[in-house]
PDB file of C-alpha atoms in Angstrom:
ATOM      1  CA  MET I  18     143.272  28.395 142.649  1.00 60.00           C
ATOM      2  CA  ASN I  19     142.353  31.087 145.768  1.00 69.00           C
ATOM      3  CA  PRO I  20     142.832  35.092 143.855  1.00 69.00           C
ATOM      4  CA  ALA I  21     146.224  36.699 145.222  1.00 64.00           C
ATOM      5  CA  PRO I  22     145.172  38.922 148.696  1.00 70.00           C
ATOM      6  CA  ARG I  23     144.632  42.353 147.367  1.00 59.00           C
ATOM      7  CA  ASN I  24     145.213  43.332 151.465  1.00 65.00           C
ATOM      8  CA  GLY I  25     146.256  42.789 154.559  1.00 68.00           C
ATOM      9  CA  HIS I  26     143.231  43.808 156.683  1.00 86.00           C
ATOM     10  CA  ALA I  27     141.608  40.407 156.929  1.00 87.00           C
ATOM     11  CA  TYR I  28     143.339  39.480 160.640  1.00 92.00           C
ATOM     12  CA  LEU I  29     142.883  43.159 161.904  1.00 94.00           C
ATOM     13  CA  ASP I  30     140.064  44.247 164.037  1.00 96.00           C
ATOM     14  CA  PHE I  31     141.195  47.726 163.774  1.00 97.00           C
ATOM     15  CA  ASN I  32     142.722  49.357 161.011  1.00 95.00           C
ATOM     16  CA  SER I  33     144.878  51.263 163.989  1.00 97.00           C
ATOM     17  CA  PRO I  34     147.379  49.591 166.603  1.00 98.00           C
ATOM     18  CA  MET I  35     144.385  49.550 168.829  1.00 98.00           C
ATOM     19  CA  SER I  36     143.091  46.293 171.557  1.00 98.00           C
ATOM     20  CA  ASP I  37     139.485  45.902 172.331  1.00 97.00           C
ATOM     21  CA  ALA I  38     140.075  47.312 175.582  1.00 98.00           C
ATOM     22  CA  ARG I  39     141.576  50.372 174.009  1.00 98.00           C
ATOM     23  CA  ALA I  40     138.444  50.751 171.374  1.00 98.00           C
ATOM     24  CA  TYR I  41     135.985  51.023 174.631  1.00 97.00           C
ATOM     25  CA  GLY I  42     138.202  53.057 176.794  1.00 98.00           C
ATOM     26  CA  LEU I  43     138.151  55.667 173.846  1.00 98.00           C
ATOM     27  CA  ILE I  44     134.675  55.202 173.611  1.00 98.00           C
ATOM     28  CA  THR I  45     134.111  55.622 177.126  1.00 98.00           C
ATOM     29  CA  THR I  46     135.705  59.385 176.482  1.00 98.00           C
ATOM     30  CA  LEU I  47     133.129  59.521 174.321  1.00 98.00           C
ATOM     31  CA  GLN I  48     130.129  60.145 176.402  1.00 96.00           C
ATOM     32  CA  PRO I  49     127.335  60.979 176.247  1.00 96.00           C
ATOM     33  CA  LEU I  50     126.711  59.564 173.245  1.00 97.00           C
ATOM     34  CA  ALA I  51     122.439  58.863 173.747  1.00 97.00           C
ATOM     35  CA  GLY I  52     121.095  60.802 170.461  1.00 97.00           C
ATOM     36  CA  ARG I  53     124.055  61.732 169.436  1.00 97.00           C
ATOM     37  CA  THR I  54     125.413  61.716 165.489  1.00 98.00           C
ATOM     38  CA  VAL I  55     128.513  60.047 165.367  1.00 98.00           C
ATOM     39  CA  VAL I  56     130.200  60.747 162.079  1.00 98.00           C
ATOM     40  CA  ASP I  57     133.342  58.724 161.181  1.00 98.00           C
ATOM     41  CA  PHE I  58     136.166  60.102 158.794  1.00 98.00           C
ATOM     42  CA  GLY I  59     137.971  57.864 156.124  1.00 97.00           C
ATOM     43  CA  CYS I  60     136.168  54.364 158.596  1.00 97.00           C
ATOM     44  CA  GLY I  61     137.433  51.852 157.170  1.00 96.00           C
ATOM     45  CA  TRP I  62     135.063  48.767 158.003  1.00 97.00           C
ATOM     46  CA  ALA I  63     133.742  51.192 161.025  1.00 98.00           C
ATOM     47  CA  GLU I  64     134.353  48.443 163.724  1.00 98.00           C
ATOM     48  CA  LEU I  65     134.841  51.477 166.038  1.00 98.00           C
ATOM     49  CA  LEU I  66     131.297  53.013 165.326  1.00 98.00           C
ATOM     50  CA  LEU I  67     129.644  49.584 165.140  1.00 98.00           C
ATOM     51  CA  ARG I  68     131.169  49.311 168.900  1.00 98.00           C
ATOM     52  CA  VAL I  69     130.292  52.692 169.995  1.00 98.00           C
ATOM     53  CA  LEU I  70     126.132  51.966 168.717  1.00 98.00           C
ATOM     54  CA  GLU I  71     126.115  48.720 170.296  1.00 97.00           C
ATOM     55  CA  THR I  72     127.106  51.058 173.264  1.00 97.00           C
ATOM     56  CA  GLU I  73     124.511  53.351 173.072  1.00 97.00           C
ATOM     57  CA  PRO I  74     121.777  52.247 170.938  1.00 94.00           C
ATOM     58  CA  THR I  75     119.813  55.565 170.720  1.00 97.00           C
ATOM     59  CA  ALA I  76     123.129  57.223 168.898  1.00 98.00           C
ATOM     60  CA  ARG I  77     122.873  57.574 164.783  1.00 97.00           C
ATOM     61  CA  GLY I  78     126.013  56.476 162.873  1.00 98.00           C
ATOM     62  CA  LEU I  79     127.805  57.781 159.391  1.00 98.00           C
ATOM     63  CA  GLY I  80     130.638  56.578 158.199  1.00 98.00           C
ATOM     64  CA  VAL I  81     132.671  57.500 154.834  1.00 98.00           C
ATOM     65  CA  ASP I  82     135.633  55.978 152.982  1.00 97.00           C
ATOM     66  CA  GLU I  83     136.709  55.309 149.437  1.00 96.00           C
ATOM     67  CA  ASP I  84     138.204  51.212 150.203  1.00 94.00           C
ATOM     68  CA  ASP I  85     134.964  49.980 148.476  1.00 94.00           C
ATOM     69  CA  SER I  86     136.026  47.012 150.030  1.00 93.00           C
ATOM     70  CA  GLY I  87     136.444  48.200 153.577  1.00 95.00           C
ATOM     71  CA  VAL I  88     133.135  49.732 153.103  1.00 97.00           C
ATOM     72  CA  ARG I  89     131.280  46.239 151.742  1.00 96.00           C
ATOM     73  CA  ARG I  90     132.888  44.501 154.983  1.00 96.00           C
ATOM     74  CA  GLY I  91     131.467  47.670 157.954  1.00 97.00           C
ATOM     75  CA  ARG I  92     127.866  47.303 156.054  1.00 98.00           C
ATOM     76  CA  ALA I  93     127.858  43.039 156.014  1.00 97.00           C
ATOM     77  CA  ASN I  94     129.270  43.477 159.541  1.00 97.00           C
ATOM     78  CA  ALA I  95     126.901  45.871 160.629  1.00 98.00           C
ATOM     79  CA  GLU I  96     124.072  43.899 159.001  1.00 98.00           C
ATOM     80  CA  LYS I  97     125.024  40.625 161.100  1.00 98.00           C
ATOM     81  CA  ARG I  98     124.969  42.374 164.445  1.00 98.00           C
ATOM     82  CA  GLY I  99     121.216  44.359 164.066  1.00 97.00           C
ATOM     83  CA  LEU I 100     122.625  47.815 163.338  1.00 97.00           C
ATOM     84  CA  GLN I 101     121.608  48.120 159.627  1.00 96.00           C
ATOM     85  CA  GLU I 102     118.832  50.608 160.792  1.00 96.00           C
ATOM     86  CA  HIS I 103     121.239  53.120 163.019  1.00 97.00           C
ATOM     87  CA  VAL I 104     123.797  53.492 160.967  1.00 98.00           C
ATOM     88  CA  ARG I 105     125.119  54.332 156.447  1.00 97.00           C
ATOM     89  CA  LEU I 106     128.256  53.741 155.206  1.00 98.00           C
ATOM     90  CA  ASP I 107     129.251  55.607 152.136  1.00 98.00           C
ATOM     91  CA  LEU I 108     131.793  54.985 149.371  1.00 98.00           C
ATOM     92  CA  ALA I 109     132.990  58.357 148.761  1.00 97.00           C
ATOM     93  CA  ASN I 110     135.923  61.034 148.743  1.00 96.00           C
ATOM     94  CA  VAL I 111     136.526  61.411 152.512  1.00 96.00           C
ATOM     95  CA  THR I 112     137.149  65.541 152.061  1.00 95.00           C
ATOM     96  CA  THR I 113     134.290  65.919 149.821  1.00 95.00           C
ATOM     97  CA  TRP I 114     131.348  64.042 150.973  1.00 96.00           C
ATOM     98  CA  GLU I 115     128.759  66.010 152.660  1.00 92.00           C
ATOM     99  CA  ALA I 116     127.830  64.928 155.931  1.00 89.00           C
ATOM    100  CA  PRO I 117     125.063  66.702 158.794  1.00 90.00           C
ATOM    101  CA  PRO I 118     126.925  68.592 161.427  1.00 94.00           C
ATOM    102  CA  ALA I 119     128.493  66.146 163.402  1.00 97.00           C
ATOM    103  CA  ASP I 120     128.145  65.427 167.870  1.00 98.00           C
ATOM    104  CA  VAL I 121     130.706  63.368 167.910  1.00 98.00           C
ATOM    105  CA  ALA I 122     133.803  63.264 164.879  1.00 98.00           C
ATOM    106  CA  ILE I 123     136.041  60.511 164.816  1.00 98.00           C
ATOM    107  CA  SER I 124     139.251  60.733 162.159  1.00 98.00           C
ATOM    108  CA  ILE I 125     141.891  57.322 163.087  1.00 98.00           C
ATOM    109  CA  GLY I 126     144.820  57.864 160.135  1.00 96.00           C
ATOM    110  CA  ALA I 127     143.423  59.550 157.997  1.00 95.00           C
ATOM    111  CA  SER I 128     145.138  62.459 158.330  1.00 95.00           C
ATOM    112  CA  HIS I 129     146.800  61.545 154.860  1.00 93.00           C
ATOM    113  CA  ALA I 130     143.702  62.022 153.065  1.00 95.00           C
ATOM    114  CA  TRP I 131     143.641  65.637 154.354  1.00 95.00           C
ATOM    115  CA  GLY I 132     147.340  66.332 153.972  1.00 94.00           C
ATOM    116  CA  ASP I 133     148.564  66.722 156.921  1.00 96.00           C
ATOM    117  CA  THR I 134     147.738  66.592 161.070  1.00 97.00           C
ATOM    118  CA  ARG I 135     146.379  70.703 160.926  1.00 97.00           C
ATOM    119  CA  LYS I 136     144.248  70.972 157.870  1.00 97.00           C
ATOM    120  CA  THR I 137     142.286  67.459 159.197  1.00 98.00           C
ATOM    121  CA  LEU I 138     141.966  69.574 162.625  1.00 98.00           C
ATOM    122  CA  GLU I 139     141.018  72.107 160.894  1.00 97.00           C
ATOM    123  CA  ALA I 140     138.437  70.566 158.629  1.00 97.00           C
ATOM    124  CA  MET I 141     137.221  68.488 161.345  1.00 97.00           C
ATOM    125  CA  ARG I 142     136.333  71.773 163.350  1.00 96.00           C
ATOM    126  CA  GLU I 143     133.761  72.617 160.908  1.00 96.00           C
ATOM    127  CA  ARG I 144     132.563  69.783 160.694  1.00 97.00           C
ATOM    128  CA  ILE I 145     131.397  69.302 164.676  1.00 97.00           C
ATOM    129  CA  ARG I 146     128.435  71.465 166.458  1.00 95.00           C
ATOM    130  CA  PRO I 147     129.971  74.446 168.841  1.00 92.00           C
ATOM    131  CA  GLY I 148     130.552  71.836 171.650  1.00 92.00           C
ATOM    132  CA  GLY I 149     130.862  68.795 170.190  1.00 97.00           C
ATOM    133  CA  THR I 150     133.723  65.792 170.464  1.00 98.00           C
ATOM    134  CA  LEU I 151     136.719  64.252 168.291  1.00 98.00           C
ATOM    135  CA  LEU I 152     138.712  61.596 168.935  1.00 98.00           C
ATOM    136  CA  LEU I 153     141.456  61.989 166.454  1.00 98.00           C
ATOM    137  CA  GLY I 154     144.400  59.098 166.051  1.00 98.00           C
ATOM    138  CA  ASP I 155     147.861  60.515 164.763  1.00 98.00           C
ATOM    139  CA  ALA I 156     150.839  59.518 164.346  1.00 98.00           C
ATOM    140  CA  PHE I 157     153.596  61.107 166.263  1.00 98.00           C
ATOM    141  CA  TRP I 158     157.568  60.105 167.108  1.00 98.00           C
ATOM    142  CA  GLU I 159     158.107  58.582 169.866  1.00 96.00           C
ATOM    143  CA  ARG I 160     161.369  59.101 169.693  1.00 94.00           C
ATOM    144  CA  PRO I 161     163.534  62.011 166.583  1.00 93.00           C
ATOM    145  CA  PRO I 162     163.318  59.139 164.045  1.00 95.00           C
ATOM    146  CA  THR I 163     167.053  57.687 162.377  1.00 95.00           C
ATOM    147  CA  ALA I 164     167.947  58.525 158.659  1.00 95.00           C
ATOM    148  CA  ASP I 165     167.139  54.706 158.118  1.00 95.00           C
ATOM    149  CA  VAL I 166     163.681  55.655 159.508  1.00 96.00           C
ATOM    150  CA  LEU I 167     162.555  57.729 157.330  1.00 96.00           C
ATOM    151  CA  ALA I 168     163.680  56.223 154.703  1.00 95.00           C
ATOM    152  CA  ARG I 169     162.073  53.146 154.757  1.00 94.00           C
ATOM    153  CA  LEU I 170     159.181  55.342 156.195  1.00 94.00           C
ATOM    154  CA  ASP I 171     159.212  57.662 153.303  1.00 93.00           C
ATOM    155  CA  ALA I 172     159.014  60.364 155.521  1.00 94.00           C
ATOM    156  CA  THR I 173     160.536  63.823 156.396  1.00 94.00           C
ATOM    157  CA  PRO I 174     161.041  64.853 160.588  1.00 94.00           C
ATOM    158  CA  GLU I 175     157.949  67.497 159.764  1.00 94.00           C
ATOM    159  CA  ASP I 176     155.640  64.821 159.380  1.00 94.00           C
ATOM    160  CA  TYR I 177     155.193  64.566 162.374  1.00 96.00           C
ATOM    161  CA  GLY I 178     155.682  66.263 165.851  1.00 96.00           C
ATOM    162  CA  SER I 179     156.191  65.039 169.199  1.00 97.00           C
ATOM    163  CA  LEU I 180     153.553  63.727 171.309  1.00 98.00           C
ATOM    164  CA  ALA I 181     153.205  66.953 173.459  1.00 98.00           C
ATOM    165  CA  GLU I 182     153.907  68.713 169.648  1.00 98.00           C
ATOM    166  CA  LEU I 183     150.677  67.009 168.795  1.00 98.00           C
ATOM    167  CA  VAL I 184     148.703  67.884 171.646  1.00 98.00           C
ATOM    168  CA  ASP I 185     149.816  71.824 171.316  1.00 98.00           C
ATOM    169  CA  LEU I 186     148.871  71.456 167.816  1.00 98.00           C
ATOM    170  CA  ALA I 187     145.075  70.735 168.290  1.00 98.00           C
ATOM    171  CA  MET I 188     144.647  73.277 171.253  1.00 98.00           C
ATOM    172  CA  ALA I 189     146.525  75.913 168.923  1.00 98.00           C
ATOM    173  CA  THR I 190     143.294  74.561 166.150  1.00 97.00           C
ATOM    174  CA  GLY I 191     140.528  75.499 168.585  1.00 97.00           C
ATOM    175  CA  TYR I 192     139.753  72.376 170.528  1.00 98.00           C
ATOM    176  CA  ARG I 193     140.833  71.228 174.168  1.00 98.00           C
ATOM    177  CA  LEU I 194     142.322  68.234 175.299  1.00 98.00           C
ATOM    178  CA  LEU I 195     139.665  65.927 177.223  1.00 98.00           C
ATOM    179  CA  SER I 196     141.942  62.429 177.075  1.00 98.00           C
ATOM    180  CA  LEU I 197     145.078  60.858 175.894  1.00 98.00           C
ATOM    181  CA  ALA I 198     145.831  57.877 175.457  1.00 98.00           C
ATOM    182  CA  THR I 199     148.862  56.328 173.293  1.00 98.00           C
ATOM    183  CA  ALA I 200     149.566  53.099 172.028  1.00 98.00           C
ATOM    184  CA  ASN I 201     151.513  50.450 173.849  1.00 98.00           C
ATOM    185  CA  LEU I 202     154.167  48.244 172.045  1.00 97.00           C
ATOM    186  CA  ASP I 203     151.931  45.420 172.407  1.00 98.00           C
ATOM    187  CA  GLU I 204     149.345  47.091 170.557  1.00 98.00           C
ATOM    188  CA  TRP I 205     151.605  47.619 167.682  1.00 98.00           C
ATOM    189  CA  ASP I 206     153.130  44.094 167.591  1.00 98.00           C
ATOM    190  CA  SER I 207     149.525  42.817 167.018  1.00 97.00           C
ATOM    191  CA  PHE I 208     148.747  45.289 164.186  1.00 97.00           C
ATOM    192  CA  GLU I 209     151.917  44.516 162.138  1.00 96.00           C
ATOM    193  CA  SER I 210     151.311  40.865 162.765  1.00 96.00           C
ATOM    194  CA  ARG I 211     147.695  40.461 161.940  1.00 95.00           C
ATOM    195  CA  TRP I 212     148.234  42.903 159.053  1.00 95.00           C
ATOM    196  CA  CYS I 213     150.681  40.107 157.272  1.00 95.00           C
ATOM    197  CA  ALA I 214     149.313  37.429 158.423  1.00 94.00           C
ATOM    198  CA  GLY I 215     146.713  37.289 155.716  1.00 89.00           C
ATOM    199  CA  ARG I 216     149.266  37.645 153.218  1.00 92.00           C
ATOM    200  CA  GLU I 217     151.319  34.385 154.831  1.00 94.00           C
ATOM    201  CA  ARG I 218     148.349  32.307 155.604  1.00 93.00           C
ATOM    202  CA  TRP I 219     147.384  32.982 151.913  1.00 92.00           C
ATOM    203  CA  LEU I 220     151.233  32.374 150.916  1.00 93.00           C
ATOM    204  CA  LEU I 221     150.810  28.697 153.198  1.00 93.00           C
ATOM    205  CA  GLU I 222     147.691  27.752 150.756  1.00 91.00           C
ATOM    206  CA  ASN I 223     149.111  29.099 147.958  1.00 92.00           C
ATOM    207  CA  PRO I 224     152.871  28.608 147.071  1.00 93.00           C
ATOM    208  CA  ASP I 225     152.492  28.075 143.296  1.00 93.00           C
ATOM    209  CA  HIS I 226     150.417  30.789 142.770  1.00 93.00           C
ATOM    210  CA  PRO I 227     151.760  32.696 139.998  1.00 94.00           C
ATOM    211  CA  GLU I 228     151.588  35.911 142.000  1.00 93.00           C
ATOM    212  CA  ALA I 229     153.257  34.114 145.267  1.00 94.00           C
ATOM    213  CA  ALA I 230     156.659  36.184 145.158  1.00 95.00           C
ATOM    214  CA  GLU I 231     154.981  39.549 144.673  1.00 94.00           C
ATOM    215  CA  VAL I 232     153.054  38.824 147.525  1.00 94.00           C
ATOM    216  CA  ARG I 233     155.750  37.358 149.837  1.00 95.00           C
ATOM    217  CA  SER I 234     158.149  40.208 148.612  1.00 96.00           C
ATOM    218  CA  VAL I 235     155.087  42.511 150.330  1.00 94.00           C
ATOM    219  CA  VAL I 236     155.040  41.112 153.702  1.00 95.00           C
ATOM    220  CA  ASP I 237     158.891  40.397 153.390  1.00 97.00           C
ATOM    221  CA  ALA I 238     159.216  44.155 153.097  1.00 96.00           C
ATOM    222  CA  HIS I 239     156.688  45.052 155.095  1.00 95.00           C
ATOM    223  CA  ARG I 240     157.903  43.385 158.282  1.00 96.00           C
ATOM    224  CA  ASP I 241     161.437  44.216 157.983  1.00 97.00           C
ATOM    225  CA  ASN I 242     160.631  47.991 157.570  1.00 96.00           C
ATOM    226  CA  TRP I 243     158.940  47.385 160.965  1.00 96.00           C
ATOM    227  CA  LEU I 244     161.269  45.261 163.067  1.00 97.00           C
ATOM    228  CA  HIS I 245     164.185  46.978 161.679  1.00 96.00           C
ATOM    229  CA  GLY I 246     162.945  50.294 161.113  1.00 95.00           C
ATOM    230  CA  TYR I 247     159.947  52.434 162.684  1.00 96.00           C
ATOM    231  CA  ARG I 248     159.298  50.199 166.018  1.00 97.00           C
ATOM    232  CA  GLY I 249     159.422  52.042 168.875  1.00 95.00           C
ATOM    233  CA  HIS I 250     160.282  54.949 166.512  1.00 96.00           C
ATOM    234  CA  LEU I 251     156.607  55.789 165.153  1.00 97.00           C
ATOM    235  CA  GLY I 252     153.991  56.045 167.414  1.00 98.00           C
ATOM    236  CA  PHE I 253     150.176  56.549 167.711  1.00 98.00           C
ATOM    237  CA  ALA I 254     148.382  58.757 169.953  1.00 98.00           C
ATOM    238  CA  TYR I 255     144.607  58.951 170.389  1.00 98.00           C
ATOM    239  CA  LEU I 256     142.985  62.949 171.212  1.00 98.00           C
ATOM    240  CA  THR I 257     139.313  62.828 172.714  1.00 98.00           C
ATOM    241  CA  LEU I 258     138.878  67.119 172.319  1.00 98.00           C
ATOM    242  CA  ALA I 259     136.216  69.141 173.001  1.00 98.00           C
ATOM    243  CA  ARG I 260     135.451  71.671 169.831  1.00 96.00           C
ATOM    244  CA  ARG I 261     135.464  75.316 171.373  1.00 89.00           C
TER     245      ARG I 261
END
C-alpha cells in the first residue's frame, strides 16, 4: 500500500501561480545573465532557477530551502538536465544561510520566512550587489478582502496591500521597478488544481488507506477555501526590481 502523500507538489512545475510562458517572460526581465550569480532564496525544487541556467549556461546558480523533499527533487532535476555543475542547492534556513552577494536574487512566495514583505525587501537588498536585480514574487489584494476571506486565509487586511502599494513599498525600500506582471486567473486555477491533484490521484489509488479520510479532509478544505474564498480576492505579483 502506498504511503499517504505529504504534500501537494507532485503535479506542480512551480510552487506559485506561474505558467511556462510567464516563467520565460520573467527570465527575460532579468537579463543580462551571462556570467552572473543568480541566488534563489526559498527555492523549493528550484525549477525557475534551473530554467534561468538553461537560458544562460554561463550563469552560476545557488538556491536554498528548508524543505528536504523539494531540495532533493531540485538536485535530481539538475542532474537529469545536465546542470549539476552550474547549480548548488542547499538545505538550510533562508534567513541565516550565507551566500556570496547576488547579481540576481529571486524570492518568490518566501516573505513568510523573513516576517513580511518589507523585511524581505530589506533582507534582499543586503544580499544583492549594487546595481543588481531582484525578482520578487508576493501576494496582494486584488480587491478588499471580506471577513470570510480573511478567516479562510487566517489573515488580516494589513497582511497585504494593493498592487500599487506593493510597488510603492519596493520603491520606498531602495529599488526601482523594471517590470511588473501579475498571475492571471488561469495560472491561479492551474496552480490550485495541480496542488489538489496529487492527493486526489492518491485517494483514487488508495481509497481504504488508514490516512485516506485525513487526506480527503485536507484537499476538500483547500478546494473549498480556494473556490469559495480567496479566488479573485488574493492576487500574486512578480516584480523585477533594480537595487539602487
